[in-house]
Short mmCIF file of C-alpha atoms in Angstrom, two decimals:
data_model
loop_
_atom_site.label_atom_id
_atom_site.label_comp_id
_atom_site.label_asym_id
_atom_site.label_seq_id
_atom_site.Cartn_x
_atom_site.Cartn_y
_atom_site.Cartn_z
CA MET A 1 -35.66 7.94 -8.97
CA MET A 2 -37.52 5.21 -7.02
CA PHE A 3 -39.03 2.18 -8.70
CA GLU A 4 -42.52 1.31 -8.10
CA THR A 5 -42.25 -2.17 -6.71
CA SER A 6 -44.94 -4.62 -7.32
CA LEU A 7 -45.30 -8.34 -6.58
CA ASP A 8 -45.67 -9.50 -10.17
CA ASP A 9 -42.83 -7.79 -12.23
CA TRP A 10 -39.80 -9.23 -10.72
CA ASP A 11 -37.49 -11.64 -12.55
CA TYR A 12 -33.81 -12.15 -12.26
CA GLY A 13 -32.94 -9.24 -14.47
CA ARG A 14 -35.19 -6.89 -12.45
CA ALA A 15 -33.32 -8.04 -9.38
CA LEU A 16 -29.88 -7.23 -10.85
CA ALA A 17 -31.28 -3.88 -12.00
CA GLU A 18 -32.35 -3.17 -8.42
CA LEU A 19 -28.93 -4.09 -7.06
CA TRP A 20 -27.19 -1.88 -9.59
CA ARG A 21 -29.22 1.34 -9.03
CA ARG A 22 -28.34 0.98 -5.25
CA SER A 23 -24.68 0.65 -5.98
CA LYS A 24 -23.22 4.20 -5.83
CA TYR A 25 -19.69 4.06 -4.49
CA GLU A 26 -20.08 7.35 -2.59
CA ARG A 27 -22.69 5.80 -0.40
CA GLY A 28 -20.59 2.71 0.17
CA PHE A 29 -21.03 -0.98 -0.55
CA ILE A 30 -21.18 -1.79 2.96
CA SER A 31 -22.86 0.17 5.73
CA ASP A 32 -20.86 3.37 4.73
CA PRO A 33 -17.80 3.79 6.89
CA PHE A 34 -16.51 6.12 4.34
CA GLY A 35 -18.72 8.86 5.88
CA GLY A 36 -17.27 8.26 9.43
CA PRO A 37 -18.67 6.57 12.46
CA GLN A 38 -21.77 8.66 12.56
CA ARG A 39 -22.94 7.76 9.14
CA ALA A 40 -21.71 4.05 9.65
CA GLU A 41 -23.95 3.82 12.74
CA GLN A 42 -26.78 5.28 10.62
CA GLY A 43 -26.17 2.47 8.19
CA LEU A 44 -26.45 -0.06 10.83
CA HIS A 45 -29.62 1.43 12.17
CA ARG A 46 -30.96 1.25 8.59
CA MET A 47 -29.96 -2.27 8.29
CA ARG A 48 -31.81 -3.22 11.41
CA ALA A 49 -34.89 -1.46 10.24
CA LEU A 50 -34.79 -3.33 6.83
CA LEU A 51 -34.62 -6.75 8.61
CA ALA A 52 -37.14 -5.64 11.10
CA GLY A 53 -39.58 -5.09 8.09
CA LEU A 54 -38.77 -8.50 7.09
CA GLY A 55 -39.57 -10.18 10.45
CA ASP A 56 -35.85 -10.20 11.66
CA PRO A 57 -34.93 -13.30 9.80
CA HIS A 58 -31.30 -12.87 10.90
CA LEU A 59 -32.26 -13.72 14.53
CA ARG A 60 -34.07 -17.06 13.59
CA VAL A 61 -31.01 -19.03 12.30
CA PRO A 62 -27.96 -19.80 14.55
CA THR A 63 -25.01 -17.89 12.89
CA VAL A 64 -21.19 -18.05 12.56
CA HIS A 65 -19.99 -14.54 11.85
CA ILE A 66 -16.65 -14.33 10.10
CA ALA A 67 -14.31 -11.05 9.89
CA GLY A 68 -10.69 -10.94 8.88
CA SER A 69 -8.43 -9.55 5.99
CA LYS A 70 -7.70 -12.95 4.32
CA GLY A 71 -8.93 -16.44 4.58
CA LYS A 72 -12.56 -15.54 5.34
CA GLY A 73 -13.92 -17.29 2.34
CA SER A 74 -11.99 -20.44 2.62
CA THR A 75 -12.68 -20.61 6.44
CA GLY A 76 -16.44 -20.08 5.76
CA ALA A 77 -16.36 -22.78 3.04
CA PHE A 78 -14.66 -25.16 5.43
CA ILE A 79 -17.26 -24.43 8.06
CA ALA A 80 -20.25 -24.66 5.77
CA THR A 81 -19.07 -27.86 4.10
CA VAL A 82 -18.30 -29.70 7.32
CA ALA A 83 -21.65 -28.65 8.91
CA SER A 84 -23.33 -29.82 5.70
CA GLN A 85 -21.45 -33.11 5.82
CA ALA A 86 -22.72 -33.47 9.53
CA GLY A 87 -26.31 -33.54 8.17
CA HIS A 88 -27.27 -29.81 8.77
CA ARG A 89 -28.95 -27.39 6.27
CA VAL A 90 -26.28 -24.68 6.11
CA GLY A 91 -26.58 -21.17 4.45
CA PHE A 92 -23.36 -19.51 3.32
CA TYR A 93 -23.30 -15.80 2.57
CA THR A 94 -20.07 -14.59 1.00
CA SER A 95 -18.79 -11.65 -1.16
CA PRO A 96 -17.96 -10.80 -3.75
CA HIS A 97 -18.97 -13.36 -6.43
CA LEU A 98 -16.82 -14.88 -9.12
CA HIS A 99 -19.45 -14.85 -11.94
CA ARG A 100 -23.02 -14.30 -10.85
CA PHE A 101 -24.73 -12.63 -7.95
CA PRO A 102 -26.71 -15.68 -6.69
CA GLU A 103 -23.16 -17.24 -5.79
CA ARG A 104 -23.19 -14.99 -2.72
CA ILE A 105 -26.23 -16.77 -1.23
CA ALA A 106 -25.77 -20.53 -1.17
CA ILE A 107 -27.72 -23.37 0.75
CA ASN A 108 -25.70 -26.62 1.13
CA GLY A 109 -23.31 -25.51 -1.49
CA LEU A 110 -25.91 -24.60 -4.08
CA PRO A 111 -26.42 -20.88 -5.02
CA LEU A 112 -30.09 -19.56 -5.06
CA THR A 113 -31.72 -20.24 -8.35
CA ASP A 114 -32.61 -17.20 -10.37
CA ASP A 115 -36.20 -17.43 -9.62
CA ALA A 116 -35.45 -17.74 -5.87
CA PHE A 117 -32.94 -14.87 -6.10
CA ALA A 118 -35.68 -12.64 -7.68
CA SER A 119 -38.29 -13.58 -5.23
CA GLU A 120 -36.09 -12.58 -2.22
CA ALA A 121 -35.06 -9.32 -4.01
CA ARG A 122 -38.67 -8.60 -4.58
CA LEU A 123 -39.71 -9.03 -0.94
CA VAL A 124 -36.60 -7.07 0.19
CA GLY A 125 -37.44 -4.45 -2.27
CA LEU A 126 -40.95 -3.74 -0.82
CA VAL A 127 -39.47 -3.04 2.57
CA ALA A 128 -36.49 -1.05 1.23
CA ASP A 129 -38.78 1.22 -0.97
CA ARG A 130 -40.77 2.08 2.14
CA LEU A 131 -37.64 2.98 4.13
CA ASP A 132 -36.25 4.99 1.29
CA ALA A 133 -39.42 7.00 0.97
CA SER A 134 -38.77 8.65 4.22
CA SER A 135 -34.92 8.96 3.68
CA SER A 136 -32.62 11.34 1.94
CA ASP A 137 -30.66 10.09 -1.06
CA GLU A 138 -27.59 9.53 0.97
CA ALA A 139 -29.45 7.45 3.67
CA GLN A 140 -31.19 4.94 1.31
CA VAL A 141 -30.61 1.25 1.49
CA THR A 142 -27.38 0.26 -0.26
CA THR A 143 -26.65 -2.79 -2.51
CA PHE A 144 -24.74 -4.45 0.29
CA GLU A 145 -27.40 -3.94 2.77
CA PHE A 146 -30.01 -5.04 0.28
CA ILE A 147 -28.36 -8.47 -0.59
CA THR A 148 -27.41 -9.10 3.05
CA ALA A 149 -31.08 -8.94 3.97
CA MET A 150 -31.83 -11.13 0.88
CA ALA A 151 -29.33 -13.73 2.35
CA CYS A 152 -30.92 -13.66 5.85
CA ALA A 153 -34.44 -13.84 4.59
CA ALA A 154 -33.49 -16.85 2.32
CA PHE A 155 -31.81 -18.74 5.13
CA ALA A 156 -34.72 -18.26 7.42
CA ARG A 157 -37.21 -19.25 4.69
CA ASP A 158 -35.39 -22.32 3.95
CA ALA A 159 -35.29 -23.28 7.54
CA CYS A 160 -31.51 -23.57 7.65
CA ASP A 161 -29.92 -25.14 10.76
CA LEU A 162 -26.93 -22.81 10.47
CA ALA A 163 -25.79 -19.63 8.81
CA VAL A 164 -22.37 -18.85 8.01
CA ILE A 165 -22.08 -14.95 7.34
CA GLU A 166 -18.97 -13.37 5.91
CA VAL A 167 -18.30 -9.73 6.87
CA GLY A 168 -18.10 -7.49 3.77
CA LEU A 169 -15.35 -5.12 5.01
CA GLY A 170 -14.05 -4.41 8.39
CA GLY A 171 -16.54 -5.60 11.03
CA ARG A 172 -17.67 -2.99 13.59
CA TYR A 173 -19.59 -1.08 10.99
CA ASP A 174 -20.35 -3.73 8.45
CA SER A 175 -24.00 -4.33 7.44
CA THR A 176 -23.58 -7.91 8.67
CA ASN A 177 -22.81 -6.89 12.09
CA VAL A 178 -26.38 -7.01 13.20
CA VAL A 179 -26.51 -10.76 13.48
CA ALA A 180 -26.64 -12.64 16.87
CA PRO A 181 -23.92 -15.08 16.47
CA ILE A 182 -23.32 -18.40 18.26
CA VAL A 183 -19.50 -17.97 17.62
CA SER A 184 -17.56 -14.92 16.09
CA VAL A 185 -14.46 -15.79 13.89
CA ILE A 186 -11.61 -13.47 13.10
CA THR A 187 -9.13 -14.72 10.38
CA ARG A 188 -5.67 -13.50 9.69
CA ILE A 189 -5.46 -9.72 9.68
CA ASP A 190 -3.35 -7.87 7.13
CA LEU A 191 -2.82 -4.29 6.20
CA GLU A 192 -5.84 -3.73 3.78
CA HIS A 193 -8.50 -1.13 3.10
CA THR A 194 -6.21 1.10 5.13
CA GLY A 195 -7.92 4.31 4.07
CA VAL A 196 -11.18 2.94 5.74
CA LEU A 197 -10.07 0.65 8.50
CA GLY A 198 -6.90 2.28 9.75
CA PHE A 199 -3.04 2.22 8.98
CA THR A 200 -1.83 -0.15 11.60
CA TYR A 201 -2.62 -3.80 12.47
CA GLY A 202 -3.95 -2.59 15.82
CA GLU A 203 -6.37 -0.25 14.14
CA ILE A 204 -7.54 -2.88 11.66
CA ALA A 205 -7.80 -5.47 14.49
CA ALA A 206 -10.13 -3.14 16.34
CA GLN A 207 -12.44 -2.87 13.56
CA LYS A 208 -12.44 -6.64 12.93
CA ALA A 209 -12.91 -7.15 16.75
CA GLY A 210 -16.23 -5.01 16.56
CA ILE A 211 -18.02 -8.28 15.72
CA LEU A 212 -17.44 -9.72 19.23
CA ARG A 213 -20.42 -10.07 21.71
CA ALA A 214 -20.65 -10.47 25.38
CA GLY A 215 -21.00 -13.98 26.35
CA VAL A 216 -20.45 -15.24 22.73
CA PRO A 217 -17.26 -17.24 22.17
CA CYS A 218 -14.65 -15.86 19.73
CA VAL A 219 -12.27 -17.83 17.63
CA SER A 220 -9.08 -16.03 16.00
CA SER A 221 -6.56 -17.35 13.63
CA PRO A 222 -2.93 -16.69 14.82
CA GLN A 223 -2.28 -12.93 14.53
CA VAL A 224 0.76 -10.61 14.70
CA SER A 225 1.52 -9.39 18.16
CA GLU A 226 -0.22 -5.93 17.63
CA ALA A 227 -3.44 -7.47 16.35
CA ASP A 228 -3.30 -10.31 18.90
CA GLU A 229 -3.14 -7.80 21.97
CA VAL A 230 -6.11 -5.80 20.56
CA ILE A 231 -8.40 -8.70 19.92
CA THR A 232 -7.31 -10.27 23.28
CA GLU A 233 -8.10 -7.00 25.12
CA THR A 234 -11.28 -6.57 23.43
CA ALA A 235 -12.44 -10.08 24.13
CA ILE A 236 -11.69 -9.37 27.83
CA GLU A 237 -13.34 -6.11 27.96
CA ILE A 238 -16.47 -7.31 26.23
CA GLY A 239 -16.64 -10.64 27.95
CA SER A 240 -16.26 -12.90 24.96
CA PRO A 241 -14.50 -16.09 25.66
CA LEU A 242 -11.55 -16.31 23.13
CA GLN A 243 -9.79 -19.23 21.63
CA MET A 244 -6.59 -17.83 19.77
CA GLY A 245 -4.73 -19.87 17.26
CA GLY A 246 -1.24 -20.78 18.20
CA ARG A 247 -2.09 -20.48 21.92
CA ASP A 248 -5.27 -22.37 22.55
CA TRP A 249 -5.30 -24.59 19.47
CA ASN A 250 -2.46 -25.48 16.89
CA TRP A 251 -1.49 -27.83 14.21
CA THR A 252 1.46 -29.68 12.68
CA GLY A 253 1.97 -31.00 9.20
CA SER A 254 0.92 -29.91 5.76
CA TRP A 255 -2.39 -29.67 3.93
CA ARG A 256 -1.73 -33.20 2.59
CA SER A 257 -1.71 -34.63 6.07
CA PHE A 258 -1.76 -32.71 9.42
CA THR A 259 -2.74 -33.01 13.03
CA ALA A 260 -5.10 -30.45 14.54
CA THR A 261 -4.92 -30.12 18.26
CA GLY A 262 -7.44 -28.00 20.35
CA PRO A 263 -10.43 -28.24 22.68
CA TRP A 264 -11.90 -30.89 20.26
CA GLY A 265 -9.06 -33.21 21.02
CA ASP A 266 -6.13 -34.36 18.94
CA TRP A 267 -7.26 -35.23 15.41
CA ARG A 268 -4.54 -36.84 13.22
CA ASP A 269 -4.12 -37.48 9.60
CA LEU A 270 -6.44 -34.69 8.36
CA ALA A 271 -6.30 -33.73 4.72
CA LEU A 272 -7.53 -30.77 2.58
CA GLY A 273 -9.19 -30.41 -0.74
CA LEU A 274 -7.71 -26.87 -0.96
CA PRO A 275 -3.97 -26.75 -1.43
CA GLY A 276 -1.40 -24.57 0.48
CA PRO A 277 0.02 -24.20 4.00
CA HIS A 278 -2.26 -21.12 4.72
CA GLN A 279 -5.29 -23.27 4.06
CA VAL A 280 -4.27 -25.40 7.14
CA GLU A 281 -4.51 -22.37 9.32
CA ASN A 282 -7.96 -21.61 7.71
CA ALA A 283 -9.13 -25.23 8.30
CA CYS A 284 -7.94 -25.20 12.00
CA THR A 285 -9.78 -22.01 12.41
CA ALA A 286 -12.92 -23.47 11.11
CA LEU A 287 -12.41 -26.50 13.34
CA ALA A 288 -12.15 -24.18 16.33
CA ALA A 289 -15.41 -22.36 15.33
CA LEU A 290 -17.11 -25.79 14.69
CA HIS A 291 -16.21 -26.84 18.29
CA PHE A 292 -18.44 -24.04 19.54
CA VAL A 293 -21.05 -24.89 16.94
CA ASN A 294 -21.11 -28.49 18.25
CA ALA A 295 -21.34 -27.17 21.90
CA SER A 296 -24.42 -25.17 20.89
CA GLY A 297 -26.38 -28.34 19.93
CA LEU A 298 -25.62 -28.71 16.26
CA THR A 299 -23.52 -31.91 16.37
CA ILE A 300 -20.44 -32.00 14.44
CA PRO A 301 -18.88 -35.59 14.62
CA GLU A 302 -15.13 -36.03 13.65
CA PRO A 303 -16.04 -38.26 10.55
CA ALA A 304 -17.89 -35.19 9.17
CA ALA A 305 -15.14 -32.94 9.84
CA ARG A 306 -12.67 -35.10 8.04
CA SER A 307 -14.85 -35.75 5.04
CA GLY A 308 -15.76 -32.03 4.96
CA LEU A 309 -12.30 -30.58 5.13
CA SER A 310 -11.01 -32.99 2.49
CA GLY A 311 -14.18 -32.36 0.28
CA THR A 312 -14.19 -28.42 0.47
CA LEU A 313 -13.97 -26.80 -2.96
CA TRP A 314 -13.55 -23.05 -3.32
CA PRO A 315 -12.98 -21.96 -6.89
CA GLY A 316 -10.47 -19.15 -7.57
CA ARG A 317 -8.25 -20.30 -4.68
CA PHE A 318 -5.14 -21.71 -6.06
CA GLU A 319 -7.36 -23.41 -8.83
CA GLN A 320 -5.25 -25.47 -11.14
CA THR A 321 -6.11 -26.33 -14.85
CA MET A 322 -4.46 -27.14 -18.00
CA VAL A 323 -5.17 -25.04 -21.11
CA ASP A 324 -3.39 -25.87 -24.48
CA ASP A 325 -0.85 -27.99 -22.53
CA ARG A 326 -0.07 -25.16 -20.33
CA VAL A 327 -0.36 -25.17 -16.60
CA LEU A 328 -2.78 -22.29 -15.57
CA ILE A 329 -3.32 -21.27 -11.90
CA LEU A 330 -6.08 -18.91 -10.81
CA ASP A 331 -5.69 -17.47 -7.33
CA ALA A 332 -7.51 -14.44 -5.82
CA ALA A 333 -4.82 -13.28 -3.68
CA HIS A 334 -4.97 -9.41 -3.30
CA THR A 335 -2.70 -8.55 -0.20
CA PRO A 336 1.10 -8.94 0.05
CA ALA A 337 0.56 -11.73 2.78
CA ALA A 338 -1.73 -13.73 0.47
CA ALA A 339 0.86 -13.35 -2.44
CA ALA A 340 3.58 -14.61 -0.18
CA ALA A 341 1.26 -17.65 0.62
CA LEU A 342 0.61 -18.14 -3.02
CA VAL A 343 4.46 -18.37 -3.63
CA SER A 344 4.80 -20.76 -0.80
CA THR A 345 2.01 -23.07 -2.26
CA TRP A 346 3.50 -22.90 -5.86
CA ARG A 347 6.78 -24.00 -4.49
CA GLU A 348 5.44 -26.76 -2.28
CA LEU A 349 3.53 -28.17 -5.21
CA GLY A 350 6.63 -28.26 -7.31
CA ILE A 351 5.24 -25.98 -10.20
CA SER A 352 7.99 -24.72 -12.48
CA SER A 353 8.94 -21.02 -12.35
CA PRO A 354 9.20 -18.26 -13.37
CA ALA A 355 5.74 -17.77 -14.68
CA THR A 356 3.82 -15.49 -16.87
CA VAL A 357 1.85 -13.52 -14.53
CA ILE A 358 -1.59 -11.86 -15.32
CA LEU A 359 -2.25 -9.07 -12.71
CA GLY A 360 -5.11 -6.96 -12.10
CA MET A 361 -5.95 -5.23 -8.70
CA SER A 362 -8.65 -2.99 -7.18
CA ALA A 363 -7.68 0.66 -6.98
CA ASP A 364 -7.43 0.63 -3.18
CA LYS A 365 -4.73 -2.12 -3.20
CA ASP A 366 -0.83 -1.77 -3.13
CA PRO A 367 0.52 -3.19 -6.36
CA LYS A 368 4.15 -2.56 -5.49
CA ALA A 369 3.84 -4.32 -2.15
CA PHE A 370 2.09 -7.21 -3.81
CA LEU A 371 4.66 -7.38 -6.70
CA GLU A 372 7.44 -7.53 -4.11
CA ALA A 373 5.83 -10.56 -2.43
CA LEU A 374 5.11 -12.23 -5.72
CA ARG A 375 8.32 -11.54 -7.47
CA PRO A 376 10.01 -14.91 -6.98
CA LEU A 377 7.23 -16.40 -9.39
CA ILE A 378 7.39 -13.53 -12.21
CA GLY A 379 9.07 -14.15 -15.39
CA HIS A 380 6.87 -11.87 -17.40
CA LEU A 381 4.05 -9.75 -16.17
CA ILE A 382 0.88 -8.89 -18.24
CA ALA A 383 -0.91 -6.00 -16.41
CA THR A 384 -4.58 -5.81 -16.92
CA ARG A 385 -7.86 -4.91 -15.30
CA ALA A 386 -11.24 -6.31 -14.46
CA ASP A 387 -14.35 -4.92 -16.07
CA SER A 388 -15.24 -3.01 -12.86
CA PRO A 389 -15.13 0.73 -11.99
CA ARG A 390 -13.15 -0.39 -8.95
CA ALA A 391 -10.28 -1.75 -10.87
CA ALA A 392 -6.82 -0.02 -10.78
CA GLU A 393 -5.78 1.38 -14.13
CA THR A 394 -3.66 -1.03 -16.33
CA GLU A 395 -1.14 1.71 -17.02
CA ALA A 396 -0.49 2.25 -13.21
CA ILE A 397 0.28 -1.40 -12.66
CA PHE A 398 2.45 -1.53 -15.77
CA ALA A 399 4.25 1.56 -14.57
CA ILE A 400 4.97 0.18 -11.07
CA ALA A 401 6.24 -3.10 -12.51
CA SER A 402 8.43 -1.44 -14.96
CA GLU A 403 10.04 0.78 -12.16
CA MET A 404 10.78 -2.46 -10.38
CA GLY A 405 12.39 -3.84 -13.39
CA ILE A 406 9.94 -6.61 -13.92
CA PRO A 407 9.48 -7.34 -17.79
CA SER A 408 5.94 -6.18 -18.43
CA ASP A 409 3.24 -5.66 -21.09
CA MET A 410 -0.38 -4.40 -20.89
CA GLN A 411 -3.61 -5.76 -21.96
CA PRO A 412 -6.94 -3.88 -21.65
CA SER A 413 -9.07 -6.97 -20.71
CA VAL A 414 -8.35 -10.05 -18.76
CA ALA A 415 -9.51 -12.17 -21.72
CA GLY A 416 -7.06 -10.43 -23.96
CA ALA A 417 -4.22 -11.00 -21.33
CA VAL A 418 -5.07 -14.81 -21.19
CA GLY A 419 -4.90 -15.02 -24.86
CA THR A 420 -1.56 -13.20 -25.02
CA ALA A 421 -0.13 -15.51 -22.37
CA LEU A 422 -1.24 -18.51 -24.16
CA LYS A 423 0.51 -17.46 -27.35
CA SER A 424 3.89 -16.83 -25.50
CA GLY A 425 6.15 -19.62 -24.55
CA ASP A 426 5.37 -22.57 -22.27
CA ALA A 427 5.82 -21.25 -18.89
CA PRO A 428 2.98 -21.69 -16.34
CA ILE A 429 0.41 -19.06 -16.21
CA LEU A 430 -0.82 -17.27 -13.12
CA VAL A 431 -4.01 -15.15 -12.96
CA THR A 432 -4.20 -13.23 -9.79
CA GLY A 433 -4.67 -9.98 -7.89
CA SER A 434 -8.48 -9.75 -7.60
CA LEU A 435 -11.47 -12.06 -7.36
CA PHE A 436 -13.03 -10.19 -10.20
CA VAL A 437 -9.86 -10.74 -12.34
CA VAL A 438 -10.00 -14.46 -11.52
CA GLY A 439 -13.61 -14.61 -12.31
CA GLU A 440 -12.98 -13.09 -15.76
CA GLY A 441 -10.04 -15.47 -16.16
CA ARG A 442 -12.20 -18.57 -15.51
CA GLU A 443 -14.65 -17.19 -18.08
CA ALA A 444 -11.80 -16.63 -20.67
CA ILE A 445 -10.73 -20.28 -20.50
CA GLY A 446 -14.26 -21.69 -20.49
CA LEU A 447 -14.62 -22.73 -16.86
CA ALA A 448 -17.68 -20.54 -16.49
CA ASP A 449 -19.93 -18.28 -18.36
CA PRO A 450 -20.29 -14.59 -17.75
CA ASP A 451 -23.64 -13.15 -16.59
CA PRO A 452 -24.92 -11.25 -19.65
CA LEU A 453 -27.54 -9.34 -17.89
CA TRP A 454 -25.04 -7.94 -15.39
CA ARG A 455 -22.57 -7.24 -18.15
CA ALA A 456 -25.49 -5.41 -20.00
CA LEU A 457 -26.04 -3.29 -16.91
CA ASN A 458 -22.33 -2.46 -16.66
CA ASP A 459 -22.23 -1.46 -20.32
CA VAL A 460 -25.42 0.77 -20.17
CA ASN A 461 -24.23 2.45 -16.95
CA ARG A 462 -20.62 2.99 -17.83
CA ALA A 463 -21.32 6.17 -19.94
CA ARG A 464 -23.23 7.72 -17.16
CA PRO A 465 -21.42 10.72 -15.28
CA GLN A 466 -22.26 9.26 -11.70
CA ARG A 467 -19.55 7.26 -10.29
CA CYS A 468 -20.89 3.56 -9.58
CA ASP A 469 -19.38 0.68 -7.87
CA ARG A 470 -19.73 -2.87 -8.90
CA PRO A 471 -20.75 -4.24 -5.48
#
């Protein structure tokens, strides 16, 4: 049933209700690759129509478009922070959020206010309702399309100098793949979302490389050979000048002090605010992209790059805190490669192990492969789940861990798992496996407050028979 949209009845709660009602999983929370290429193309056509009704805001702000399996958010955060340090007004669109929807749309590091969020939702809602009126239920504007349009409109309305737009899933058929980038970025590719994107590195790379544009430079993090080959061939075929990490630019050192060498020169003694060897790769990917941003006319001086890299903060990415004299780490790793990077960072920082690990994952992930990569850190596992219909069942994670011989318990909620962990021993605690789990972990220890309006929508709709997705 369609809402009657007016200009005077929108507030933050109304905006959330609109996002919720459009979030049916069977339509997809991106431009519906689940229905195959034809439906995905229809989704992109719908996205263009939605933006056209708003005056094509996505074409009014120079854009960095970022795809990849891991490191998209950190790389985007580095780019946005450095460009902001250089004196530019920067919009950053990322997904999902840790605690509240407005986090997805930030300008110079600040999420939209609730009023601004509601205002953008109202204007997008007017256009979306007009499109929906002439469409079947399966072809109506989805949540991800809706909020992507909100981000594009907000950045144009605020006269941003640069937009950093993160792909939701894949690339070729993602709702964001309607922008006109000044540089395309592909971070490290891993085997993820295989049911949608493909079962090999090459198949997944082909989807990510779908964001490349003729005549628009592309930057890629170092890739396994199969993915490297696909990205390189696609760039040549399309005519997108490619800068590949490990080949055209490189680095030496650690996140505490490293040298980055590439077309920007030889920058020494760089340091990061985000710990971990994998973050050096993400930072250098960001520098490679910023080189092209600078070439486009948005000046990025070296001092801004240095201060931006060292000042970048990205909650939930190897975030360390102390709770009741216990070391507690929150990390949103959700692939085996990300788990391996987490282990490497843990060891580099000299944190004691084994740890009490609180693990919850999305249903489309591979808990066994993740646990195998994380196993060097695990002393005891507490299986749990986020408050999301997309979450894997706690019992499934517990069963896999038990089969692997990992001492395990279960808790039905992340807050319950954190409470149990804090009462047992003195080992460090790790909360990981999903951004949603990390978000609830942060809320459980008082680092952030949950969104009561979104939680109420979850509670009200949980009893309904339709299958809904937390977008």
